[in-house]
Amino acid sequence: MKKTILTTSLLLLLTAVLTTVTVALFTSENHVDNVITTGGIDIRINGLLDNGVNDHGNLKPGDLSEKSVTVENIGNNDAYVRVSVALEWANGELSNDVIVPNYNTENWINRGGYWYYNQCLKAGEETPVLFDSVSFSSEAGNSYMNAMLNVTVEASAIQAANGAAADEWGFTPGE
């Protein structure tokens, strides 16, 4: 009887060991990292000084200050671009009525205080000029003598994909 119990126990133990080894032989694990990178939007204003202010000296009434302003898409995704232009006399007391930027209304749309480029700006491309000069009216009087005008340009861009412009700006330029 002891032999039978011992033999049965050994057979059960051997069966358990073989089952474990067989399962181990048919088990496999693997790990894979799937990296997803996102694109970026990056723009640069061209035609201005590094601080974003257009600085020209010695303007006289009737003069035209030639300065072209464009926006370049230096990112890796297509984007829609908008630009704000602020004209401000340093003393804050003079009227902007005598200063007129000569805007490109063929390629840019003025809406809500911003100028929107009316097309999608592809990665690596540059917009046509927003304005190419600023006119100083011949009607400017002596109060404008030795005055300093700051022309500040700020640009922003938003991805062209997935309706982002319509969601953020309320419309998609060019549509």
PDB file of C-alpha atoms in Angstrom:
ATOM      1  CA  MET A   1       0.000   0.000   0.000  1.00  0.00           C
ATOM      2  CA  LYS A   2       2.856   2.348   0.789  1.00  0.00           C
ATOM      3  CA  LYS A   3       4.338   1.623  -2.624  1.00  0.00           C
ATOM      4  CA  THR A   4       1.079   2.472  -4.329  1.00  0.00           C
ATOM      5  CA  ILE A   5       0.713   5.765  -2.431  1.00  0.00           C
ATOM      6  CA  LEU A   6       4.349   6.622  -3.112  1.00  0.00           C
ATOM      7  CA  THR A   7       4.037   5.717  -6.798  1.00  0.00           C
ATOM      8  CA  THR A   8       0.810   7.688  -7.149  1.00  0.00           C
ATOM      9  CA  SER A   9       2.349  10.675  -5.390  1.00  0.00           C
ATOM     10  CA  LEU A  10       5.408  10.552  -7.628  1.00  0.00           C
ATOM     11  CA  LEU A  11       3.219  10.299 -10.734  1.00  0.00           C
ATOM     12  CA  LEU A  12       1.167  13.315  -9.612  1.00  0.00           C
ATOM     13  CA  LEU A  13       4.329  15.291  -8.863  1.00  0.00           C
ATOM     14  CA  LEU A  14       5.849  14.305 -12.215  1.00  0.00           C
ATOM     15  CA  THR A  15       2.612  15.304 -14.013  1.00  0.00           C
ATOM     16  CA  ALA A  16       2.602  18.686 -12.228  1.00  0.00           C
ATOM     17  CA  VAL A  17       6.254  19.347 -13.130  1.00  0.00           C
ATOM     18  CA  LEU A  18       5.736  18.365 -16.785  1.00  0.00           C
ATOM     19  CA  THR A  19       2.627  20.531 -17.034  1.00  0.00           C
ATOM     20  CA  THR A  20       4.512  23.530 -15.612  1.00  0.00           C
ATOM     21  CA  VAL A  21       7.452  23.002 -17.978  1.00  0.00           C
ATOM     22  CA  THR A  22       5.121  22.567 -20.969  1.00  0.00           C
ATOM     23  CA  VAL A  23       3.232  25.782 -20.098  1.00  0.00           C
ATOM     24  CA  ALA A  24       6.539  27.584 -19.636  1.00  0.00           C
ATOM     25  CA  LEU A  25       7.733  26.415 -23.034  1.00  0.00           C
ATOM     26  CA  PHE A  26       4.621  27.849 -24.705  1.00  0.00           C
ATOM     27  CA  THR A  27       4.663  31.198 -22.879  1.00  0.00           C
ATOM     28  CA  SER A  28       6.240  34.287 -24.330  1.00  0.00           C
ATOM     29  CA  GLU A  29       6.438  37.952 -23.368  1.00  0.00           C
ATOM     30  CA  ASN A  30       7.384  40.916 -25.472  1.00  0.00           C
ATOM     31  CA  HIS A  31       7.495  44.703 -24.931  1.00  0.00           C
ATOM     32  CA  VAL A  32       7.374  47.356 -27.647  1.00  0.00           C
ATOM     33  CA  ASP A  33       7.451  51.135 -27.169  1.00  0.00           C
ATOM     34  CA  ASN A  34       5.441  52.983 -29.808  1.00  0.00           C
ATOM     35  CA  VAL A  35       6.639  56.595 -29.870  1.00  0.00           C
ATOM     36  CA  ILE A  36       4.300  59.207 -31.308  1.00  0.00           C
ATOM     37  CA  THR A  37       5.647  62.703 -31.878  1.00  0.00           C
ATOM     38  CA  THR A  38       3.513  65.760 -32.338  1.00  0.00           C
ATOM     39  CA  GLY A  39       4.232  68.513 -34.810  1.00  0.00           C
ATOM     40  CA  GLY A  40       4.700  72.134 -33.973  1.00  0.00           C
ATOM     41  CA  ILE A  41       3.693  75.570 -35.140  1.00  0.00           C
ATOM     42  CA  ASP A  42       6.458  78.153 -35.264  1.00  0.00           C
ATOM     43  CA  ILE A  43       6.464  81.482 -37.085  1.00  0.00           C
ATOM     44  CA  ARG A  44       8.823  84.398 -37.560  1.00  0.00           C
ATOM     45  CA  ILE A  45       8.052  88.018 -38.459  1.00  0.00           C
ATOM     46  CA  ASN A  46      10.412  89.215 -41.169  1.00  0.00           C
ATOM     47  CA  GLY A  47      11.219  92.833 -41.958  1.00  0.00           C
ATOM     48  CA  LEU A  48      11.346  94.204 -38.408  1.00  0.00           C
ATOM     49  CA  LEU A  49      14.075  94.724 -35.869  1.00  0.00           C
ATOM     50  CA  ASP A  50      14.700  91.988 -33.300  1.00  0.00           C
ATOM     51  CA  ASN A  51      12.454  93.627 -30.696  1.00  0.00           C
ATOM     52  CA  GLY A  52       9.437  93.623 -33.067  1.00  0.00           C
ATOM     53  CA  VAL A  53       9.444  97.423 -33.445  1.00  0.00           C
ATOM     54  CA  ASN A  54       9.911  99.153 -36.790  1.00  0.00           C
ATOM     55  CA  ASP A  55      12.375 102.016 -36.209  1.00  0.00           C
ATOM     56  CA  HIS A  56      12.973 104.620 -38.954  1.00  0.00           C
ATOM     57  CA  GLY A  57      14.336 108.078 -38.299  1.00  0.00           C
ATOM     58  CA  ASN A  58      14.056 111.551 -39.783  1.00  0.00           C
ATOM     59  CA  LEU A  59      10.604 111.230 -41.368  1.00  0.00           C
ATOM     60  CA  LYS A  60       9.138 114.461 -42.683  1.00  0.00           C
ATOM     61  CA  PRO A  61       5.501 115.214 -43.536  1.00  0.00           C
ATOM     62  CA  GLY A  62       4.715 113.673 -46.919  1.00  0.00           C
ATOM     63  CA  ASP A  63       7.425 110.980 -46.588  1.00  0.00           C
ATOM     64  CA  LEU A  64       6.932 107.308 -47.145  1.00  0.00           C
ATOM     65  CA  SER A  65       8.822 104.924 -44.847  1.00  0.00           C
ATOM     66  CA  GLU A  66       9.438 101.766 -46.841  1.00  0.00           C
ATOM     67  CA  LYS A  67       9.336  98.661 -44.707  1.00  0.00           C
ATOM     68  CA  SER A  68       7.859  95.337 -45.712  1.00  0.00           C
ATOM     69  CA  VAL A  69       6.450  92.983 -43.118  1.00  0.00           C
ATOM     70  CA  THR A  70       5.916  89.276 -43.808  1.00  0.00           C
ATOM     71  CA  VAL A  71       5.351  86.174 -41.685  1.00  0.00           C
ATOM     72  CA  GLU A  72       7.262  82.956 -42.287  1.00  0.00           C
ATOM     73  CA  ASN A  73       6.142  79.491 -41.188  1.00  0.00           C
ATOM     74  CA  ILE A  74       9.329  77.952 -39.785  1.00  0.00           C
ATOM     75  CA  GLY A  75       7.465  75.073 -38.108  1.00  0.00           C
ATOM     76  CA  ASN A  76       6.694  71.672 -39.563  1.00  0.00           C
ATOM     77  CA  ASN A  77       2.893  72.002 -39.842  1.00  0.00           C
ATOM     78  CA  ASP A  78       0.659  74.137 -42.035  1.00  0.00           C
ATOM     79  CA  ALA A  79      -0.905  77.077 -40.216  1.00  0.00           C
ATOM     80  CA  TYR A  80      -3.261  80.023 -40.428  1.00  0.00           C
ATOM     81  CA  VAL A  81      -1.694  83.355 -39.480  1.00  0.00           C
ATOM     82  CA  ARG A  82      -3.006  86.586 -38.049  1.00  0.00           C
ATOM     83  CA  VAL A  83      -1.170  89.812 -37.268  1.00  0.00           C
ATOM     84  CA  SER A  84      -1.942  92.842 -35.130  1.00  0.00           C
ATOM     85  CA  VAL A  85      -0.353  96.204 -35.854  1.00  0.00           C
ATOM     86  CA  ALA A  86      -0.194  98.913 -33.193  1.00  0.00           C
ATOM     87  CA  LEU A  87       0.822 102.487 -33.960  1.00  0.00           C
ATOM     88  CA  GLU A  88       1.719 104.543 -30.902  1.00  0.00           C
ATOM     89  CA  TRP A  89       3.425 107.891 -30.534  1.00  0.00           C
ATOM     90  CA  ALA A  90       5.980 107.885 -27.730  1.00  0.00           C
ATOM     91  CA  ASN A  91       4.409 110.893 -26.010  1.00  0.00           C
ATOM     92  CA  GLY A  92       0.907 109.371 -26.391  1.00  0.00           C
ATOM     93  CA  GLU A  93      -0.688 112.717 -27.253  1.00  0.00           C
ATOM     94  CA  LEU A  94      -0.450 112.743 -31.060  1.00  0.00           C
ATOM     95  CA  SER A  95      -3.053 111.395 -33.462  1.00  0.00           C
ATOM     96  CA  ASN A  96      -2.472 108.303 -35.597  1.00  0.00           C
ATOM     97  CA  ASP A  97      -4.564 109.873 -38.365  1.00  0.00           C
ATOM     98  CA  VAL A  98      -1.413 111.197 -40.066  1.00  0.00           C
ATOM     99  CA  ILE A  99       0.179 107.726 -40.240  1.00  0.00           C
ATOM    100  CA  VAL A 100      -1.150 105.164 -42.719  1.00  0.00           C
ATOM    101  CA  PRO A 101       0.382 101.731 -43.236  1.00  0.00           C
ATOM    102  CA  ASN A 102      -0.097 100.723 -46.878  1.00  0.00           C
ATOM    103  CA  TYR A 103      -1.754  97.351 -46.316  1.00  0.00           C
ATOM    104  CA  ASN A 104      -1.955  94.531 -48.855  1.00  0.00           C
ATOM    105  CA  THR A 105      -5.726  93.993 -48.977  1.00  0.00           C
ATOM    106  CA  GLU A 106      -5.438  91.460 -51.787  1.00  0.00           C
ATOM    107  CA  ASN A 107      -3.817  88.790 -49.594  1.00  0.00           C
ATOM    108  CA  TRP A 108      -4.834  89.954 -46.113  1.00  0.00           C
ATOM    109  CA  ILE A 109      -8.251  90.435 -44.486  1.00  0.00           C
ATOM    110  CA  ASN A 110      -8.858  92.922 -41.664  1.00  0.00           C
ATOM    111  CA  ARG A 111     -11.249  91.543 -39.084  1.00  0.00           C
ATOM    112  CA  GLY A 112     -11.712  92.447 -35.426  1.00  0.00           C
ATOM    113  CA  GLY A 113      -8.428  94.343 -35.111  1.00  0.00           C
ATOM    114  CA  TYR A 114      -6.343  91.610 -36.747  1.00  0.00           C
ATOM    115  CA  TRP A 115      -5.018  91.120 -40.247  1.00  0.00           C
ATOM    116  CA  TYR A 116      -5.567  87.515 -41.362  1.00  0.00           C
ATOM    117  CA  TYR A 117      -3.567  85.972 -44.175  1.00  0.00           C
ATOM    118  CA  ASN A 118      -6.344  84.689 -46.445  1.00  0.00           C
ATOM    119  CA  GLN A 119      -4.712  81.316 -47.193  1.00  0.00           C
ATOM    120  CA  CYS A 120      -3.192  78.427 -45.338  1.00  0.00           C
ATOM    121  CA  LEU A 121       0.519  79.101 -44.834  1.00  0.00           C
ATOM    122  CA  LYS A 122       2.400  75.904 -45.693  1.00  0.00           C
ATOM    123  CA  ALA A 123       5.373  74.799 -43.606  1.00  0.00           C
ATOM    124  CA  GLY A 124       8.519  76.529 -44.863  1.00  0.00           C
ATOM    125  CA  GLU A 125       6.650  79.241 -46.794  1.00  0.00           C
ATOM    126  CA  GLU A 126       6.354  82.995 -46.276  1.00  0.00           C
ATOM    127  CA  THR A 127       3.310  85.232 -46.665  1.00  0.00           C
ATOM    128  CA  PRO A 128       3.147  88.078 -49.133  1.00  0.00           C
ATOM    129  CA  VAL A 129       3.822  91.432 -47.455  1.00  0.00           C
ATOM    130  CA  LEU A 130       1.211  92.652 -44.975  1.00  0.00           C
ATOM    131  CA  PHE A 131       2.298  96.229 -45.605  1.00  0.00           C
ATOM    132  CA  ASP A 132       5.237  97.529 -47.561  1.00  0.00           C
ATOM    133  CA  SER A 133       5.422 101.098 -46.295  1.00  0.00           C
ATOM    134  CA  VAL A 134       3.999 103.637 -43.872  1.00  0.00           C
ATOM    135  CA  SER A 135       2.876 107.027 -45.185  1.00  0.00           C
ATOM    136  CA  PHE A 136       3.390 110.160 -43.092  1.00  0.00           C
ATOM    137  CA  SER A 137       0.731 112.668 -44.135  1.00  0.00           C
ATOM    138  CA  SER A 138       1.813 116.037 -45.510  1.00  0.00           C
ATOM    139  CA  GLU A 139      -0.869 117.531 -43.246  1.00  0.00           C
ATOM    140  CA  ALA A 140       1.129 116.705 -40.104  1.00  0.00           C
ATOM    141  CA  GLY A 141       1.892 119.927 -38.271  1.00  0.00           C
ATOM    142  CA  ASN A 142       4.709 121.120 -36.053  1.00  0.00           C
ATOM    143  CA  SER A 143       3.395 119.083 -33.129  1.00  0.00           C
ATOM    144  CA  TYR A 144       4.866 116.009 -34.841  1.00  0.00           C
ATOM    145  CA  MET A 145       8.365 117.507 -34.992  1.00  0.00           C
ATOM    146  CA  ASN A 146      10.943 115.259 -33.266  1.00  0.00           C
ATOM    147  CA  ALA A 147       8.184 112.823 -32.303  1.00  0.00           C
ATOM    148  CA  MET A 148       8.785 109.089 -32.248  1.00  0.00           C
ATOM    149  CA  LEU A 149       6.263 106.584 -33.600  1.00  0.00           C
ATOM    150  CA  ASN A 150       6.397 102.955 -32.520  1.00  0.00           C
ATOM    151  CA  VAL A 151       4.972 100.506 -35.057  1.00  0.00           C
ATOM    152  CA  THR A 152       4.607  97.224 -33.203  1.00  0.00           C
ATOM    153  CA  VAL A 153       3.698  94.045 -35.068  1.00  0.00           C
ATOM    154  CA  GLU A 154       2.624  90.850 -33.316  1.00  0.00           C
ATOM    155  CA  ALA A 155       1.796  87.645 -35.159  1.00  0.00           C
ATOM    156  CA  SER A 156       0.138  84.440 -34.056  1.00  0.00           C
ATOM    157  CA  ALA A 157      -0.526  81.181 -35.847  1.00  0.00           C
ATOM    158  CA  ILE A 158      -2.783  78.200 -35.354  1.00  0.00           C
ATOM    159  CA  GLN A 159      -2.675  74.760 -36.914  1.00  0.00           C
ATOM    160  CA  ALA A 160      -4.519  74.449 -40.198  1.00  0.00           C
ATOM    161  CA  ALA A 161      -5.757  70.930 -39.404  1.00  0.00           C
ATOM    162  CA  ASN A 162      -8.933  69.802 -37.662  1.00  0.00           C
ATOM    163  CA  GLY A 163     -10.826  73.105 -37.716  1.00  0.00           C
ATOM    164  CA  ALA A 164      -8.624  74.781 -35.099  1.00  0.00           C
ATOM    165  CA  ALA A 165      -8.940  78.261 -36.663  1.00  0.00           C
ATOM    166  CA  ALA A 166     -12.733  78.100 -36.724  1.00  0.00           C
ATOM    167  CA  ASP A 167     -12.790  76.907 -33.111  1.00  0.00           C
ATOM    168  CA  GLU A 168     -10.342  79.519 -31.824  1.00  0.00           C
ATOM    169  CA  TRP A 169     -10.951  82.520 -34.102  1.00  0.00           C
ATOM    170  CA  GLY A 170     -14.576  81.914 -35.070  1.00  0.00           C
ATOM    171  CA  PHE A 171     -13.810  81.492 -38.800  1.00  0.00           C
ATOM    172  CA  THR A 172     -11.229  80.010 -41.127  1.00  0.00           C
ATOM    173  CA  PRO A 173      -9.362  82.611 -43.223  1.00  0.00           C
ATOM    174  CA  GLY A 174      -9.877  82.139 -46.945  1.00  0.00           C
ATOM    175  CA  GLU A 175     -13.096  80.131 -46.578  1.00  0.00           C
TER     176      GLU A 175
END
